[in-house]
Coordinates of C-alpha atoms and ligand atoms in Angstrom, one line a residue:
X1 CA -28.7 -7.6 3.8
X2 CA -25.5 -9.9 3.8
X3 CA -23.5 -7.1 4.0
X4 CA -25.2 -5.5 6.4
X5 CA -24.9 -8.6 9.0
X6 CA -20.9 -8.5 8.2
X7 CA -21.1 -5.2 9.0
X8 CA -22.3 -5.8 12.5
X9 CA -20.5 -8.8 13.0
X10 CA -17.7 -6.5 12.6
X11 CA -16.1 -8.5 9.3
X12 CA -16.0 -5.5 7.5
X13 CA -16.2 -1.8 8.3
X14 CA -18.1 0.8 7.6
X15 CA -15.8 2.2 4.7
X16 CA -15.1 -1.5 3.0
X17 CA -19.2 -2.1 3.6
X18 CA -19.6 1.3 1.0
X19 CA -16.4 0.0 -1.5
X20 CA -19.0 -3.1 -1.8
X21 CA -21.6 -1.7 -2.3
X22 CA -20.7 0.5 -5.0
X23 CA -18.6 -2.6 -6.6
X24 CA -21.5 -4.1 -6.8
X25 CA -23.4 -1.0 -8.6
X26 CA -20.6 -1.0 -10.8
X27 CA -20.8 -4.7 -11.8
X28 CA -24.6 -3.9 -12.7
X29 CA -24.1 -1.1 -15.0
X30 CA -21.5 -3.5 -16.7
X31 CA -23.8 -6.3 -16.5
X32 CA -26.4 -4.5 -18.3
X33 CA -24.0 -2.9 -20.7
X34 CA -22.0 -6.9 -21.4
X35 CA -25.8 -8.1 -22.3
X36 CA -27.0 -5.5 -24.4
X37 CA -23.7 -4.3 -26.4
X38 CA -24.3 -5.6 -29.8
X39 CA -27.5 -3.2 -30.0
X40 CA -25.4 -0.2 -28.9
X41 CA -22.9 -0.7 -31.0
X42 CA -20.7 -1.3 -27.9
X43 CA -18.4 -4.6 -29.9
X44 CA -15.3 -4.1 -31.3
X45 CA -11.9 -2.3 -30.6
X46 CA -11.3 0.9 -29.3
X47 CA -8.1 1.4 -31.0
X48 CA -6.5 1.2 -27.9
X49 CA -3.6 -1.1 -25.8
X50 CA -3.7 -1.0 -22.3
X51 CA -0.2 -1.6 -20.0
X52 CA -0.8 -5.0 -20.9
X53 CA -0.3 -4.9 -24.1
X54 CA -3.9 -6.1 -24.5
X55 CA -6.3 -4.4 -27.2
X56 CA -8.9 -2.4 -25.4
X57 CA -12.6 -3.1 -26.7
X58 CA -14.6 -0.4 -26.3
X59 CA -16.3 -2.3 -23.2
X60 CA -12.9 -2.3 -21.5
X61 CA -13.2 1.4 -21.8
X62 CA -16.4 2.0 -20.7
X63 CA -16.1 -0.1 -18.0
X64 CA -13.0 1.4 -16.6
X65 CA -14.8 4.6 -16.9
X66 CA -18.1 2.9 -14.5
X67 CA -15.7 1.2 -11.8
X68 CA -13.1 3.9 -11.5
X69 CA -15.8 6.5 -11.2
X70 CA -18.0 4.1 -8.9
X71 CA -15.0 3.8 -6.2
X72 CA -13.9 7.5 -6.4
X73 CA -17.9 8.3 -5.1
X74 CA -17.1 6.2 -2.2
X75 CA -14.8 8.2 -0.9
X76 CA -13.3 5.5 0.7
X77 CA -10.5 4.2 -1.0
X78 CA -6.9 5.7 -1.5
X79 CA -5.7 4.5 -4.6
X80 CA -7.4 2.7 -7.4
X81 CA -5.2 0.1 -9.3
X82 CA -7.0 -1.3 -12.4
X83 CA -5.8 -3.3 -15.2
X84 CA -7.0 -0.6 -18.0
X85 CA -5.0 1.9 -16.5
X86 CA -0.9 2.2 -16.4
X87 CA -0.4 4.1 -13.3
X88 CA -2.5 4.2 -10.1
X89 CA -5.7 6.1 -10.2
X90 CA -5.1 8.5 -7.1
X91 CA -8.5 9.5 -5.3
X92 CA -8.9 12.8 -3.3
X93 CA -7.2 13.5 0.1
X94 CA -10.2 13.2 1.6
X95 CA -11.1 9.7 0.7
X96 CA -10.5 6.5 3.1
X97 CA -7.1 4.5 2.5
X98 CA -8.4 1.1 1.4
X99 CA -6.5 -0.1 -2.1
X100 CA -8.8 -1.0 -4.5
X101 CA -7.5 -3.1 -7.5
X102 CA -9.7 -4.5 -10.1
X103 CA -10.0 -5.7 -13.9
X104 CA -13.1 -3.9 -15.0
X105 CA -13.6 -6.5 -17.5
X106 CA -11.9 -9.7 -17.6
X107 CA -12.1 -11.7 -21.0
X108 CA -13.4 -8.6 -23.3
X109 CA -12.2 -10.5 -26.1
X110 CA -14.9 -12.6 -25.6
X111 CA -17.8 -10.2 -25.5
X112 CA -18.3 -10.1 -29.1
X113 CA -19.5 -14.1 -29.3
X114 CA -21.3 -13.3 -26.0
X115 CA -18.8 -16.1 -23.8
X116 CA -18.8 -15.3 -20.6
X117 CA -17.0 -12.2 -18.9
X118 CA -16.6 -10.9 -15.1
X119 CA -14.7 -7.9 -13.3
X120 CA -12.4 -9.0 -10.8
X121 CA -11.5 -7.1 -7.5
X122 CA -9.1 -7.3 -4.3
X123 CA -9.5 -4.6 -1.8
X124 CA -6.4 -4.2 0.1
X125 CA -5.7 -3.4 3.7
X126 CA -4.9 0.4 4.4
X127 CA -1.3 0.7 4.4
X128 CA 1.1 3.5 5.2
X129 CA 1.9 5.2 2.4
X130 CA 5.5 6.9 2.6
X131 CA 5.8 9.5 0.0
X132 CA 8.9 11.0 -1.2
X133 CA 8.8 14.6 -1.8
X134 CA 11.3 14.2 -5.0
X135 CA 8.8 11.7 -6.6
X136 CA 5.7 12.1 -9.2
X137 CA 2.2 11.7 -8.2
X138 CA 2.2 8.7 -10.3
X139 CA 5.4 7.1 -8.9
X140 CA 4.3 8.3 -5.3
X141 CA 1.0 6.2 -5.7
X142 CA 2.8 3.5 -7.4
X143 CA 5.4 3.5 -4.5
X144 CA 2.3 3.3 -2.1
X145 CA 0.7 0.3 -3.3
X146 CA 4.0 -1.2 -3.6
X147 CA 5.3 -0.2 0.1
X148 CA 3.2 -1.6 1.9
X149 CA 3.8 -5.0 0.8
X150 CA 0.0 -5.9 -0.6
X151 CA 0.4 -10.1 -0.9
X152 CA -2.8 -11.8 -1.0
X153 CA -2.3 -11.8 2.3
X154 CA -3.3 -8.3 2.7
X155 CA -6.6 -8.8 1.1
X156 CA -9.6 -7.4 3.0
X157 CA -12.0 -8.6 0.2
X158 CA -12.1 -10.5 -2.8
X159 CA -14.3 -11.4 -5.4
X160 CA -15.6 -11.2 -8.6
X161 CA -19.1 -10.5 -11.1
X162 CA -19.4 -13.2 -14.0
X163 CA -21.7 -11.6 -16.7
X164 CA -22.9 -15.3 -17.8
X165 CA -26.4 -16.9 -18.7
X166 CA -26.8 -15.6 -15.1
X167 CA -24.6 -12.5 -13.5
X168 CA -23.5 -14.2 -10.2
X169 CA -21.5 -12.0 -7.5
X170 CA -18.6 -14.5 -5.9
X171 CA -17.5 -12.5 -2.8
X172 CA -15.4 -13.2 0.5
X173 CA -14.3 -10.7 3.1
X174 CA -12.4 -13.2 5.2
X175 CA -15.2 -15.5 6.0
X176 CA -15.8 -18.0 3.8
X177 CA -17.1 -17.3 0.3
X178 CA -20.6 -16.3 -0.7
X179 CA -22.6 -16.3 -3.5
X180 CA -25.2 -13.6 -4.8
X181 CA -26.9 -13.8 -8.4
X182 CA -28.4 -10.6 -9.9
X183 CA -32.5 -10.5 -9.6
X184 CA -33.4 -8.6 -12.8
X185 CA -36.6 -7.9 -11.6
X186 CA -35.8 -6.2 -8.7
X187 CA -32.1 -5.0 -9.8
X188 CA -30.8 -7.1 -6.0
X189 CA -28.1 -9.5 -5.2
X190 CA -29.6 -12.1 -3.8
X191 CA -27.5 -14.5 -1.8
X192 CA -27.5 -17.6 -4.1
X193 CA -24.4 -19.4 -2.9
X194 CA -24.1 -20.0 1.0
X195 CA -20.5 -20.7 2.2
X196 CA -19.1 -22.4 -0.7
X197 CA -16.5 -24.9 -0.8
X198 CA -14.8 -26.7 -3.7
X199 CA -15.5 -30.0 -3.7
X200 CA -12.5 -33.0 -3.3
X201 CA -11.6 -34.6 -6.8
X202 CA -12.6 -38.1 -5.7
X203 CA -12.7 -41.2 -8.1
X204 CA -16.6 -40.1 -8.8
X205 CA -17.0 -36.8 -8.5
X206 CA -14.7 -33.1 -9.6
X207 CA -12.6 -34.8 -12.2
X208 CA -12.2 -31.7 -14.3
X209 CA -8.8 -30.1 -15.4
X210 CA -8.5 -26.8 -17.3
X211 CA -6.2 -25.0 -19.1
X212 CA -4.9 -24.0 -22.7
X213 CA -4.5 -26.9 -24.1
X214 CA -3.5 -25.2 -27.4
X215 CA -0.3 -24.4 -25.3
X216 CA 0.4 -27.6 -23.7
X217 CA 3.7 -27.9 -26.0
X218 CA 4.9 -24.6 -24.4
X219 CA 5.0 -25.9 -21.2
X220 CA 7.7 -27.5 -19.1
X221 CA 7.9 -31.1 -20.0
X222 CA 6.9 -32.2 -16.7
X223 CA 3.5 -30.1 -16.9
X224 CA 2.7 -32.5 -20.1
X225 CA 3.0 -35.4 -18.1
X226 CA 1.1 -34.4 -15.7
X227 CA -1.2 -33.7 -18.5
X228 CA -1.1 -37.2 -19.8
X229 CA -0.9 -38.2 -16.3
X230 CA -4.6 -36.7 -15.5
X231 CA -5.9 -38.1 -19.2
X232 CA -4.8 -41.6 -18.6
X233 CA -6.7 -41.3 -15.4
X234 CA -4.8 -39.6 -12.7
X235 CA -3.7 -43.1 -10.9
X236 CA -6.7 -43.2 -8.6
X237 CA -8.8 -45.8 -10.8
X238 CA -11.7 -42.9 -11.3
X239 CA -11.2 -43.4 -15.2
X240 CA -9.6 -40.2 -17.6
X241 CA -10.0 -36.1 -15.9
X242 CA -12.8 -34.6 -18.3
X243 CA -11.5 -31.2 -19.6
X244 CA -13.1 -28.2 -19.5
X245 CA -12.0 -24.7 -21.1
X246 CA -13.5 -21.2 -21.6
X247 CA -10.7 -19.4 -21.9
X248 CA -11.8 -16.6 -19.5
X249 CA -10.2 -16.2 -16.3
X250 CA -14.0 -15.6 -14.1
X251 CA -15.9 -18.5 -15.8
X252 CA -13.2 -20.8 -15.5
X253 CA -12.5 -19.9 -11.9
X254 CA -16.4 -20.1 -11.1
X255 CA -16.7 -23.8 -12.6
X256 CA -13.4 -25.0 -10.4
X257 CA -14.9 -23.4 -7.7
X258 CA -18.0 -25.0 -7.9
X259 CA -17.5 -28.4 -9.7
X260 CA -14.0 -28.8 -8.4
X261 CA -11.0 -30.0 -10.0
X262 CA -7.8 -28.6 -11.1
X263 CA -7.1 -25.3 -13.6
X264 CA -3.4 -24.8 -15.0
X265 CA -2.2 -21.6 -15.7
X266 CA 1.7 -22.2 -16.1
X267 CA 4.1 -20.3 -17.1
X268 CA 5.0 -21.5 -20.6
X269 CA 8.2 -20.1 -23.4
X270 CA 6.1 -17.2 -24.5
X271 CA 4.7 -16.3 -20.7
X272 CA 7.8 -17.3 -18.5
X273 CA 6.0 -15.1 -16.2
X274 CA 2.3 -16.0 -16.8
X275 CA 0.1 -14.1 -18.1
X276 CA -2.9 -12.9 -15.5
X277 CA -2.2 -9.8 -13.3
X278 CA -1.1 -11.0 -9.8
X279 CA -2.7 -7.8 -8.1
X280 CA -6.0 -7.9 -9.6
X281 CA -6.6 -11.3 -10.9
X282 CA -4.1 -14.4 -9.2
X283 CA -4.4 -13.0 -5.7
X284 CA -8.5 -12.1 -5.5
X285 CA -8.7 -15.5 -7.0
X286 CA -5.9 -17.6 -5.0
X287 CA -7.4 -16.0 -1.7
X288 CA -11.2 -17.1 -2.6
X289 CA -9.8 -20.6 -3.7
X290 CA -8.4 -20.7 0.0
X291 CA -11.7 -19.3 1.7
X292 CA -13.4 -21.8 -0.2
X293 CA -11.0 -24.6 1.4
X294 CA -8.9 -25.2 -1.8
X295 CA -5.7 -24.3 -3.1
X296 CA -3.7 -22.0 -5.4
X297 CA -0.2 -22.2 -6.0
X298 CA 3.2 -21.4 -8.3
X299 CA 6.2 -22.0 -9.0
X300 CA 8.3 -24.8 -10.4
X301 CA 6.8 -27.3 -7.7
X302 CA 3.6 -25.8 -8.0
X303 CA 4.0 -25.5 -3.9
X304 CA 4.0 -21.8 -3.6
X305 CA 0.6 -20.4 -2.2
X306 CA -0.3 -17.3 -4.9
X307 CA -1.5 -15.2 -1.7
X308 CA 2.2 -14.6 -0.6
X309 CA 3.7 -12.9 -3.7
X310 CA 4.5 -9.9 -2.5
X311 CA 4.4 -7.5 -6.0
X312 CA 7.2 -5.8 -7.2
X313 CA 5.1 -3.9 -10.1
X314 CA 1.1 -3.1 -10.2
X315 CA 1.0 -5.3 -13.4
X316 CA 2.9 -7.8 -12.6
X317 CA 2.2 -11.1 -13.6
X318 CA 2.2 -14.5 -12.1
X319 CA 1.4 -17.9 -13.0
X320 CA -1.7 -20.0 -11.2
X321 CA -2.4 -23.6 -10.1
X322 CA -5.9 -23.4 -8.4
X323 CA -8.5 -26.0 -7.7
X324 CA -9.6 -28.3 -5.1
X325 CA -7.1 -29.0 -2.4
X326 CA -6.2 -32.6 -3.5
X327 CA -5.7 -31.9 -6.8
X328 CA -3.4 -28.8 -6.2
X329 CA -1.3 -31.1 -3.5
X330 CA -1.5 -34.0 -5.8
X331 CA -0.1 -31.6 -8.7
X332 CA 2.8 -31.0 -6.5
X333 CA 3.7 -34.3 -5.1
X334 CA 3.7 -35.5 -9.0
X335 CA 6.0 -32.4 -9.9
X336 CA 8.1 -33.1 -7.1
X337 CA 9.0 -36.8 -8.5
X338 CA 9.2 -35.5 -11.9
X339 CA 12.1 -33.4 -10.8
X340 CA 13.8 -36.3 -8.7
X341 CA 13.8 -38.4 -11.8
Ligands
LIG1 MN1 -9.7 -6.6 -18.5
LIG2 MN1 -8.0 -9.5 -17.3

């Protein structure tokens, strides 16, 4: 019904109302598949790596297989970009020209202890796509995601499924962000989560910060004070950050979101680039942050919004600062005198 209003406001069109629609088919196959894959024998490895370098799990797989095969039916999109796959999914000449780029399933590796999990999805704006006659299909779909200069900026639609306790649908199309959690009974969306904004850090209320921990030692130096900075209390008399960590990309977005607070994704000496996919996972996310009236930024400063990267690769990486507004500014005002020291 949501969609349907958007669609009439205008929002969206006909051809991104369908993509949505059959992402959200997708992310209910997967749902039901995530909660029921230790009786089908659906944990473990698939003997696989993906471009990544990441281990496939046989739910990577088989979720590839639902999402690519979910956007192909709608006909609508031009090129599929997803993280399981190393070279742009091409769809018939017939289809629409929206650029569809998702991570079936983010956080696989969790599956097997039943932590949470999501897909995560950007649909980008049609673009021209300039094809040269002496290039591959591969490199000619490559070349037309690439071309046409798909920042965050570009993004139509963003969102996300977690397949938690509850399988919630985060979703913005320009608007604002929204909220629909999976009815069971009746297999529906249902909006959940009306225009959703991140709360302020204030001395009472989002003092959260996230991030590996484990990795802390990695980082740059000024990152570990600011560390130490947020665990000694931040400066604002509100008494030490409380940390919080899943370790999975769509639960600890969805907790920022909601409870507010800061998540650090840095580059550190293994990552110097980071390691989540900027087409799939930094920009969706960075753009929802910023419909939801926070922030998400990189960089050495931390003062470089996420949503302008323009991509050089399909799985190219890039580090993340995201959270509420105050706490992403108050990042980089405390980075900034770090590096005037
Ligand atoms: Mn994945
Ligand atoms: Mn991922």
């Amino acid at each position: 019904m949501w969609l349907f209003k958007q669609e009439q406001r205008g929002q969206v069109d006909a051809d991104l109302a369908v993509i949505i629609n059959n992402i959200a088919v997708a992310c209910k196959n997967i749902s039901n598949l995530v909660a029921t894959a230790p009786v089908r024998g659906l944990v473990g490895l698939a003997e696989s790596k993906n471009k990544s370098g990441d281990e496939q799990k046989k739910l990577d797989v088989i979720s590839n297989d639902i999402f690519v095969a979910a956007m192909a039916d709608t006909a609508r999109s031009a090129v599929i970009v997803t993280e399981e796959e190393d070279v742009p999914v091409g769809v018939d000449a017939l289809s629409g020209d929206y650029i569809v780029c998702f991570d079936p399933i983010d956080g696989s590796s969790n599956i097997d202890a039943a932590v949470p999990t999501g897909s995560i999805w950007g649909v980008y704006s049609p673009g021209e796509c300039v094809v040269d006659p002496d290039d591959d299909a591969e490199a000619a779909l490559e070349k037309c995601v690439l071309n046409t200069r798909k920042s965050g900026e570009e993004l139509v639609c963003a969102g996300y499924v977690m397949y938690s306790s509850a399988t919630v649908m985060m979703l913005t199309v320009g608007d604002g962000v929204y909220g629909f959690t999976l009815d069971w009974s009746t297999g529906e969306f249902v909006l959940s989560h009306e225009d959703v904004k991140i709360p302020e850090t204030t001395e009472r209320a989002g003092r959260f910060y996230s991030g590996n921990q484990g990795n802390v030692d990695k980082w740059a130096p000024e990152m570990r004070a600011y560390v130490e900075h947020l665990q000694g209390g931040g400066g604002d008399g509100g008494g030490p950050f409380t940390y919080r960590y899943i370790g999975a990309l769509v639960g600890d977005f969805h907790r920022t979101l909601l409870y507010g607070g800061i998540w650090l994704y840095p580059p550190d000496a293994s990552a110097p680039e980071g390691k989540a996919r900027l087409l799939y996972e930094v920009a969706p996310m960075g753009y929802m942050a910023e419909q939801a009236g926070g922030a998400a930024t990189w960089g050495p400063l931390a003062n470089e919004r996420v949503v302008e990267v323009v991509p050089q690769h399909i799985h190219q990486r890039s580090p993340m600062f995201v959270g509420s507004k105050s706490m992403v500014e108050g990042l980089a005002e405390f980075l900034a005198k770090e590096h005037a020291k």
